[in-house]
Coordinates of C-alpha atoms and ligand atoms in Angstrom, one line a residue:
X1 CA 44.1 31.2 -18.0
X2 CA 44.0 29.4 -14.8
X3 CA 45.6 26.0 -14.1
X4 CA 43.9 22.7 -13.8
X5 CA 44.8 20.4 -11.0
X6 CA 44.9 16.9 -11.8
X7 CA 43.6 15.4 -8.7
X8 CA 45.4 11.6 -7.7
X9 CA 44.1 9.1 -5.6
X10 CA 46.2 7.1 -3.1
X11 CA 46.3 4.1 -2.5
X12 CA 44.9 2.6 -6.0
X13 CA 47.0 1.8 -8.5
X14 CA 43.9 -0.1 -10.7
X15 CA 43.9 1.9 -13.8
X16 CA 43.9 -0.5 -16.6
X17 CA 41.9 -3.5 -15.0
X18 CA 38.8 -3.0 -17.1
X19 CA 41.2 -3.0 -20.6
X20 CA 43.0 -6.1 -19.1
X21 CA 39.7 -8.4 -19.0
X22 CA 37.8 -6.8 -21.7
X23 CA 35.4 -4.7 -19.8
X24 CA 33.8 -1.8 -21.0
X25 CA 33.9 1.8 -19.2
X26 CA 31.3 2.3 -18.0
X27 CA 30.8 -1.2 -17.9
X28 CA 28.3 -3.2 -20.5
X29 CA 29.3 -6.8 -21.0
X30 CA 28.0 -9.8 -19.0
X31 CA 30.3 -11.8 -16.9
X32 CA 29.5 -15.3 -18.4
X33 CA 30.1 -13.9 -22.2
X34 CA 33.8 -12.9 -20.5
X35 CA 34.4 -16.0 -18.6
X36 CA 32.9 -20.0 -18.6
X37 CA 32.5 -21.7 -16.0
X38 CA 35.5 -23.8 -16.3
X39 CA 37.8 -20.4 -17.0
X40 CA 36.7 -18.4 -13.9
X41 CA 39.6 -17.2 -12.1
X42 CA 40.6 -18.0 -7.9
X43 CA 41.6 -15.2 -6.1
X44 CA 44.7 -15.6 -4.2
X45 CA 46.0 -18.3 -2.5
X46 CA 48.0 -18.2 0.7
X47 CA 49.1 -21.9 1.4
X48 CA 49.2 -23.0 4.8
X49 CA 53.0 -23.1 5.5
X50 CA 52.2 -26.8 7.4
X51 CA 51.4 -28.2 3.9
X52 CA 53.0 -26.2 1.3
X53 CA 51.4 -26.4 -2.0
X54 CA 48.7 -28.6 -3.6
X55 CA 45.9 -28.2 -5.4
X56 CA 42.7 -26.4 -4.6
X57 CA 39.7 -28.0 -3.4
X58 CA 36.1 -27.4 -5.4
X59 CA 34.2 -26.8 -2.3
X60 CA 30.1 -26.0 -2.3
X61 CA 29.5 -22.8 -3.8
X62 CA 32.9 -21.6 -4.8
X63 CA 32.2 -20.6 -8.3
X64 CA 29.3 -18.4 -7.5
X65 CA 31.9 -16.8 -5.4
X66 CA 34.7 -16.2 -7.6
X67 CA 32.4 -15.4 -10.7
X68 CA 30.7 -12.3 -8.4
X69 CA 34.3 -11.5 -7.0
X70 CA 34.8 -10.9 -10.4
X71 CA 32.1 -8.7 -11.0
X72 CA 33.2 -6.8 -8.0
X73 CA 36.7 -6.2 -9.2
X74 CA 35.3 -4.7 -12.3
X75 CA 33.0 -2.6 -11.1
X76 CA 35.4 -0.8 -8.5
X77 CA 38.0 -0.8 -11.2
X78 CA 35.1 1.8 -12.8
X79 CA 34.2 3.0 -9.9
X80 CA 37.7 3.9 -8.8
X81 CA 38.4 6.1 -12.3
X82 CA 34.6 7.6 -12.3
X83 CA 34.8 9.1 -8.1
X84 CA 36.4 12.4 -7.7
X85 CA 35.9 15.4 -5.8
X86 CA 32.6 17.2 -6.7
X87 CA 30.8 14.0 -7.6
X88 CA 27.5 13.4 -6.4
X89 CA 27.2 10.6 -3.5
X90 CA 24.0 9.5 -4.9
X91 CA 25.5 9.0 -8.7
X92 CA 28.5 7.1 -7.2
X93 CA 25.7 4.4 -5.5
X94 CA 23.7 4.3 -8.8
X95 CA 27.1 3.6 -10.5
X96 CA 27.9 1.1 -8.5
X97 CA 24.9 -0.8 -8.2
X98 CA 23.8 -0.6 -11.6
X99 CA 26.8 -1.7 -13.2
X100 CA 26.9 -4.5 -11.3
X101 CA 23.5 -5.5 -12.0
X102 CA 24.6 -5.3 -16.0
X103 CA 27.6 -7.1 -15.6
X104 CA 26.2 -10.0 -13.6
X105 CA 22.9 -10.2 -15.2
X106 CA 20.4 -9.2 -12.6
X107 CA 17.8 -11.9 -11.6
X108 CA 16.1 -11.0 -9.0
X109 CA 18.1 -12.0 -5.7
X110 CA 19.3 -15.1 -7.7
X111 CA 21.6 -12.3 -8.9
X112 CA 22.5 -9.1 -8.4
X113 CA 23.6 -6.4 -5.5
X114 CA 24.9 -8.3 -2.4
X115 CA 23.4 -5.4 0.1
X116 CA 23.0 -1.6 -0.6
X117 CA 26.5 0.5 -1.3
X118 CA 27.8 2.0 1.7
X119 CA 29.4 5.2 1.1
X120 CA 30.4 6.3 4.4
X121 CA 32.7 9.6 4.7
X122 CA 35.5 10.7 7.4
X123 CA 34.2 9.9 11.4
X124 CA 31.6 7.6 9.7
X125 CA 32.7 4.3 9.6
X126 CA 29.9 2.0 7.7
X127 CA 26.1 2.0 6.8
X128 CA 25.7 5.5 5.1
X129 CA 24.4 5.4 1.7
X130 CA 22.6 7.9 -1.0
X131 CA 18.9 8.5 -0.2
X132 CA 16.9 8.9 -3.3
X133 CA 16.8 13.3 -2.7
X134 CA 20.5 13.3 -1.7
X135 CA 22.5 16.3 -2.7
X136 CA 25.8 15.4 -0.8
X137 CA 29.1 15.9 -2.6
X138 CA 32.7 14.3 -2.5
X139 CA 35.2 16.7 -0.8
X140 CA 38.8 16.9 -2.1
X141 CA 39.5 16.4 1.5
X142 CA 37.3 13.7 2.5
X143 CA 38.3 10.2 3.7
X144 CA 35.7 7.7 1.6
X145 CA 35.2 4.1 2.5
X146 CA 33.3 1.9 -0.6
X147 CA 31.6 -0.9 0.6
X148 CA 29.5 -2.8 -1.4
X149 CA 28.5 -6.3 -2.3
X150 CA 28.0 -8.6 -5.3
X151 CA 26.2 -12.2 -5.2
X152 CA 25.0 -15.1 -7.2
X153 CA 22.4 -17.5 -6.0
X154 CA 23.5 -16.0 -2.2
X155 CA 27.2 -16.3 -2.5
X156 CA 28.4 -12.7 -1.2
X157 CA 31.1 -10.9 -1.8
X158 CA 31.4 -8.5 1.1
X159 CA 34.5 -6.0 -0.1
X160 CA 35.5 -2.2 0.7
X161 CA 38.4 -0.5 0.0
X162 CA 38.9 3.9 0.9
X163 CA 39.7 6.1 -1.6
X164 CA 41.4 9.7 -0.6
X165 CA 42.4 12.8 -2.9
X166 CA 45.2 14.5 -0.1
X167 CA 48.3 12.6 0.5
X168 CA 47.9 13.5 4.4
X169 CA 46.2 10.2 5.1
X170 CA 48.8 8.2 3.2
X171 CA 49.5 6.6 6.6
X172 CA 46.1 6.1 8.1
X173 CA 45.1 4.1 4.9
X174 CA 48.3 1.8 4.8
X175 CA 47.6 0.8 8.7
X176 CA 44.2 -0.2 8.0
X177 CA 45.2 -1.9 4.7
X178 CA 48.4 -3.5 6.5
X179 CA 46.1 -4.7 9.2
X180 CA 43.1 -6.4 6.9
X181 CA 46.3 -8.5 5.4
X182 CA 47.4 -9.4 8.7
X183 CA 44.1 -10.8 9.7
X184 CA 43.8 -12.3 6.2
X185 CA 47.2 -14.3 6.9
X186 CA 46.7 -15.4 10.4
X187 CA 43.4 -17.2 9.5
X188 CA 43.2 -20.9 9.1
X189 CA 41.5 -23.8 10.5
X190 CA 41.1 -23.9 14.2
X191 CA 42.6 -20.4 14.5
X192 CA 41.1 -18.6 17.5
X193 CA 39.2 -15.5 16.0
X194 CA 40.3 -13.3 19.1
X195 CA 43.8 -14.2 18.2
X196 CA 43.3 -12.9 15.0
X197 CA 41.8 -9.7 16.5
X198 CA 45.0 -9.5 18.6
X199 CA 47.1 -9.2 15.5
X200 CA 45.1 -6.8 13.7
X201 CA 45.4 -4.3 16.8
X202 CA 49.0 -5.0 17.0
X203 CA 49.7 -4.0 13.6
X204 CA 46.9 -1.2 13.8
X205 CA 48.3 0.8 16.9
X206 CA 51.9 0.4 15.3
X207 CA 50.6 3.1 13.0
X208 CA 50.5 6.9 13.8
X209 CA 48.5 10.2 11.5
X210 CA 50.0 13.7 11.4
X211 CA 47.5 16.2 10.4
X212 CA 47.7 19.9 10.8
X213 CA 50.9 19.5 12.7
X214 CA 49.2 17.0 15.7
X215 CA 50.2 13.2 15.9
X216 CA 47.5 11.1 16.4
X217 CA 47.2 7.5 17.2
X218 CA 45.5 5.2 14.9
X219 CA 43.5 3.2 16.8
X220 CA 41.3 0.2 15.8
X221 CA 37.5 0.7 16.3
X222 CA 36.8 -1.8 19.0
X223 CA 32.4 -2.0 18.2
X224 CA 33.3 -3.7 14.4
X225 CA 34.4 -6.7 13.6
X226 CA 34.4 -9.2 10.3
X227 CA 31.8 -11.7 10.0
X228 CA 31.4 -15.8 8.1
X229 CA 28.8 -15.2 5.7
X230 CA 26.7 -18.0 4.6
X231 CA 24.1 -18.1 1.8
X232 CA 21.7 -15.3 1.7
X233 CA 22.8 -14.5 5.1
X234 CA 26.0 -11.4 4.9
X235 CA 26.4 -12.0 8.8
X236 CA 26.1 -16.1 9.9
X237 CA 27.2 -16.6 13.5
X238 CA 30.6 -16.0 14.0
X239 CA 32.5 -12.3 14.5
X240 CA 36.2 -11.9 13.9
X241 CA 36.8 -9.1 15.7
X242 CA 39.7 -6.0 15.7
X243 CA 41.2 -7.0 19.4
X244 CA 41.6 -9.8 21.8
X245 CA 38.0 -9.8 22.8
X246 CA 38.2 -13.1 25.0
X247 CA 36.2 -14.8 22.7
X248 CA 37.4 -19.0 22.0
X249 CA 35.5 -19.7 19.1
X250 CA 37.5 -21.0 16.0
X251 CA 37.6 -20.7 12.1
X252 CA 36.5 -24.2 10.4
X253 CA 37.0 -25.9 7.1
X254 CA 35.8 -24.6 4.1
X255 CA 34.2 -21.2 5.7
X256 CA 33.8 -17.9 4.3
X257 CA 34.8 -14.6 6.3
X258 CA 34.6 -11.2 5.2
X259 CA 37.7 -10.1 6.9
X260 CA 37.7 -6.3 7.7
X261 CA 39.5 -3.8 9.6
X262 CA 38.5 0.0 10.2
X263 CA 41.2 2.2 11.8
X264 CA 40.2 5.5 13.4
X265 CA 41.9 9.3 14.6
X266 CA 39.2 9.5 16.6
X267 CA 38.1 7.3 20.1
X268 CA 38.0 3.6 18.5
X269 CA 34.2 3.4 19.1
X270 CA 31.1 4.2 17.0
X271 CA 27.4 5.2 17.9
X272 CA 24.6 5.0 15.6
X273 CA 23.3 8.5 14.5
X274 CA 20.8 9.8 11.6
X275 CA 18.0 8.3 10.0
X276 CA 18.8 5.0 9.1
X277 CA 19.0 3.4 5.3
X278 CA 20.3 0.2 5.3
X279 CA 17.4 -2.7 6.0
X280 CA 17.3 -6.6 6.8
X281 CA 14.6 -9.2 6.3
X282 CA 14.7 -11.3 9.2
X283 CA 14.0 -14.5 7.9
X284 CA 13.0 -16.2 11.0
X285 CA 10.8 -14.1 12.4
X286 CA 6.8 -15.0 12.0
X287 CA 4.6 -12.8 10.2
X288 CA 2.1 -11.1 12.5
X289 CA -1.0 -9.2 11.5
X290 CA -0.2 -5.8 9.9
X291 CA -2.2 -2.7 11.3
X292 CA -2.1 -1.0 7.4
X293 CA -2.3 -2.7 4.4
X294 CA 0.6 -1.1 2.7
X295 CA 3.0 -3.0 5.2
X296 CA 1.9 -6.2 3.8
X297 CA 2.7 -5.0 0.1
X298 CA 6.3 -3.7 1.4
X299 CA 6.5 -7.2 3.0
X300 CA 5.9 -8.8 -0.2
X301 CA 7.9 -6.3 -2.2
X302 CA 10.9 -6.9 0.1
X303 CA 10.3 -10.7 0.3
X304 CA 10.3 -11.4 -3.4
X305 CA 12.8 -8.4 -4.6
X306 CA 15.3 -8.6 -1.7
X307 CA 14.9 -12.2 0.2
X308 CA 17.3 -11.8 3.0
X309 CA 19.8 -9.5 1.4
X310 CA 20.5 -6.1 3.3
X311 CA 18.1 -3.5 1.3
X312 CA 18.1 0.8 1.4
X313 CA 14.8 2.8 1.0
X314 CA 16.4 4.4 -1.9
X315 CA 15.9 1.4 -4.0
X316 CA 11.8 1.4 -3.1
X317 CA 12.2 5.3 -5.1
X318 CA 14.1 3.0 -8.5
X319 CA 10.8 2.8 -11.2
X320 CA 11.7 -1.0 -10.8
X321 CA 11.9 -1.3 -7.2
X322 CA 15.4 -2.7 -7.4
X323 CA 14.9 -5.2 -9.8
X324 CA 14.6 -4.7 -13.6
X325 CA 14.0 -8.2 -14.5
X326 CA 10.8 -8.8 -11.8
X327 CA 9.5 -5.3 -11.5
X328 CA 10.5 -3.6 -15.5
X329 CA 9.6 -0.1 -14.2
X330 CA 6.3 -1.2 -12.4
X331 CA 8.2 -1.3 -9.2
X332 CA 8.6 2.0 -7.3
X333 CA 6.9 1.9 -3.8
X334 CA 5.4 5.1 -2.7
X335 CA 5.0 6.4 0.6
X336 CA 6.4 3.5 2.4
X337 CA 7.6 5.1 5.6
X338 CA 4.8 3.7 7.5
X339 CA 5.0 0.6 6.6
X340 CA 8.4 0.2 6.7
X341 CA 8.4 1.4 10.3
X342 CA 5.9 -1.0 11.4
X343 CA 8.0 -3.9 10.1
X344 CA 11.0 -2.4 11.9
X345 CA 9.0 -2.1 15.3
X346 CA 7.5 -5.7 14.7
X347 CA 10.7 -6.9 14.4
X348 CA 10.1 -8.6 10.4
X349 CA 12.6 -6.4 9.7
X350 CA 16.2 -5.0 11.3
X351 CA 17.6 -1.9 11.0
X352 CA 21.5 -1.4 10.1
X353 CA 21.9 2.7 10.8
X354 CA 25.3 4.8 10.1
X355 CA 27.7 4.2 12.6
X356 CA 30.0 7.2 13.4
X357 CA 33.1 7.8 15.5
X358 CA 33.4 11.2 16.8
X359 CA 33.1 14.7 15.3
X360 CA 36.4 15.9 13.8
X361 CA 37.9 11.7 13.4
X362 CA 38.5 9.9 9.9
X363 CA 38.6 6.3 9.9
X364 CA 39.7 4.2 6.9
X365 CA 38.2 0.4 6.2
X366 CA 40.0 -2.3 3.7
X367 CA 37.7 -5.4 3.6
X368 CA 38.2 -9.0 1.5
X369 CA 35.9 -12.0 1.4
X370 CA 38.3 -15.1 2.3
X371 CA 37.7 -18.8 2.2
X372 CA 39.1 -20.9 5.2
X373 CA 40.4 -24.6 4.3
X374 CA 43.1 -26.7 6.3
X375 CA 45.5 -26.1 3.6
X376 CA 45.3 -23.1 2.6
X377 CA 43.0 -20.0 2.6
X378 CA 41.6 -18.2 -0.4
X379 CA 41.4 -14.4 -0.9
X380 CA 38.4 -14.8 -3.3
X381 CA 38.1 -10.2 -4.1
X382 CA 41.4 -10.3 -4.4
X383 CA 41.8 -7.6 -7.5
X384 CA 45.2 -5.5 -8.3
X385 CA 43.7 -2.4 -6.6
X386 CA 43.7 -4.0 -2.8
Ligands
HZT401 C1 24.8 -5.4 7.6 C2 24.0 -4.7 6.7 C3 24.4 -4.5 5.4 C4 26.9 -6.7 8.2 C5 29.1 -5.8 8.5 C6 29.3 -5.1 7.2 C7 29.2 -3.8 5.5 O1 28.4 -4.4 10.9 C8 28.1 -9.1 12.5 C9 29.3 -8.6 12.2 C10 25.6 -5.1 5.0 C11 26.4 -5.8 5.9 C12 26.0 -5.9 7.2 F1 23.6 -3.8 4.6 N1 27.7 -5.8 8.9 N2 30.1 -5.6 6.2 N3 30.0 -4.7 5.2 N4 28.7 -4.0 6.7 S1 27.5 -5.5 10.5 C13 28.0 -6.9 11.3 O2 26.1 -5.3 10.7 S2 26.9 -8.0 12.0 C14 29.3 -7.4 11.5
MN402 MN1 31.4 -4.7 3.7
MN403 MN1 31.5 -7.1 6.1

């Protein structure tokens, strides 16, 4: 007979979340028949030590926050059971998504997926996702960043964690995670966001990786950076980035920052590479004649399914077009590669492509959505995983 391995993640200790808050797995109950309004947990709270203690302020918005941070912790806690070597990349995005469009009670983009699931592997850093024909598979030896997003009525949680099945990155994945807390402590009010960056190197490069019998540095990837998200809108105006960039620009009252750090073996910078999946509505941007008709039915599709949210092609494949409740399974758009190009090259439209460090590197990512106040700051996706 021969043996079975038991494979073990690291870095996730998250086993019984679901049984702890009454979720289902997979997943099947709705976040409001769990919690009411007035019983939806805060993540945690790191007082400013100027203040000390005091009680929490209900600034614009919060609820949404914490009620799809929620939603987030559950469905990674699934997530985080259901991913294991041999899985199919493109199951682990339907996963995702799908459970959080049960569990939140999908509306269209009043609620649903914050942006598409990025499933990026090893020496790519953020951006990849499952296209609808994808055949990939997880590796027992790959490095695997999650990052995926949860929202209600625009308020986004923007959270990743990386999951591993080898114990050789054990260090790699506490540097990055050591380094997402340090920038989550060091913000506050009138905090200079290249100071934080400074801190996050700091702890970042204190780190070192042996693999295969070489020592490699761990160094932060100087082309990413955290963000303030405002609603409908995963990147607003302001970049916390993963080094002392120069930059003088300061964290205000009552803003929200997704707060992430990647660390790479590799050279600390990423290029875009591959056909790109991940999409943006640019709100701002006049609409200008359209040279086919089918651009102006993606327009539409995109402008009444999506809004501003961050969208993938692979959705336009789903029978409902990425949403059940406005499309029921009348939504799939067909050949939309023309279309979708000529709102890219009109400019209606961005595009976010894979972003990869070089060949042979593995970088790890821990993110959290935070909220900034003068007394203390918030760490709304805080979960008991990361
Ligand atoms: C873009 C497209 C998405 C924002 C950060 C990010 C995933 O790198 C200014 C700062 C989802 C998010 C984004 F589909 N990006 N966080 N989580 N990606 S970003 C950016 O483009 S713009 C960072
Ligand atoms: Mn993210
Ligand atoms: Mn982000």
């Amino acid at each position: 007979m021969t043996k079975k391995r038991k494979c073990k993640k690291y870095g996730i200790i998250n086993s019984n979340y679901l049984s702890i808050v009454g979720q289902n797995y997979p997943p099947t109950k709705i976040i409001d028949n769990i919690y009411n309004n007035i019983h939806v947990k805060h993540g945690e709270i790191i007082y400013n030590k100027d203040y000390g203690p005091d009680n929490l302020i209900n600034y614009n918005n919060i609820i949404d926050f914490r009620k799809a941070a929620e939603v987030h912790r559950q469905v990674r806690a699934y997530i985080q059971k259901y991913l294991k070597p041999g899985k199919k990349i493109y199951d682990i995005c339907e996963q995702i998504e799908n459970s959080s469009r049960i569990i939140i009670k999908e509306d269209g983009y009043l609620r649903g997926v914050g942006f598409p699931t990025g499933i990026s592997i090893n020496n790519c850093a953020a951006h990849d996702t499952a296209v609808y024909d994808d055949t990939r598979i997880i590796d027992k030896n790959d490095v695997i960043k999650i990052d995926f997003g949860t929202q209600i009525n625009g308020c986004i949680i923007d959270s990743a964690f990386t999951i591993t099945f080898n114990h050789r990155y054990n260090s790699l994945l506490e540097a990055v995670k050591e380094s997402t807390y340090t920038g989550i402590k060091n913000a506050g009010v009138d905090v200079r966001l290249a100071d934080i960056g400074a801190s996050i190197q700091e702890v970042m490069e204190s780190y070192e990786i042996e693999l295969d019998g070489y020592i490699y540095p761990i160094h932060v990837i100087k082309n990413l950076c955290g963000h303030n998200i405002d609603k409908y809108k995963i990147h607003a105006d302001k970049l916390v980035p993963l080094y002392d960039n120069g930059d003088n620009t300061k964290m205000e009252d009552g803003e929200i920052y997704a707060i992430e750090t990647f660390g790479s073996t590799g050279k600390g910078y990423v290029y875009p590479k591959e056909t790109c999946t991940h999409y943006m509505l640019n709100k701002n941007s006049t609409v200008p004649r359209f040279r086919f008709k089918k651009t102006k039915q993606i327009y539409n599709h995109i402008l009444q399914t999506y809004n501003t949210l961050p969208f993938c092609d692979r959705w336009f494949n789903r029978p409902d077009g990425g949403s059940y409740t406005l499309h029921r399974n009348n939504g799939k758009i067909s050949a939309y590669n023309v279309g979708l190009n000529e709102l890219c090259e009109k400019g209606v439209v961005s595009k976010y492509p894979p972003l990869y460090d070089i060949e042979g590197s593995y970088i790890a990512q821990y993110e959290h959505t935070i909220q900034i106040t003068e007394k203390y700051c918030e760490v709304i996706s805080k979960g008991i995983d990361y």
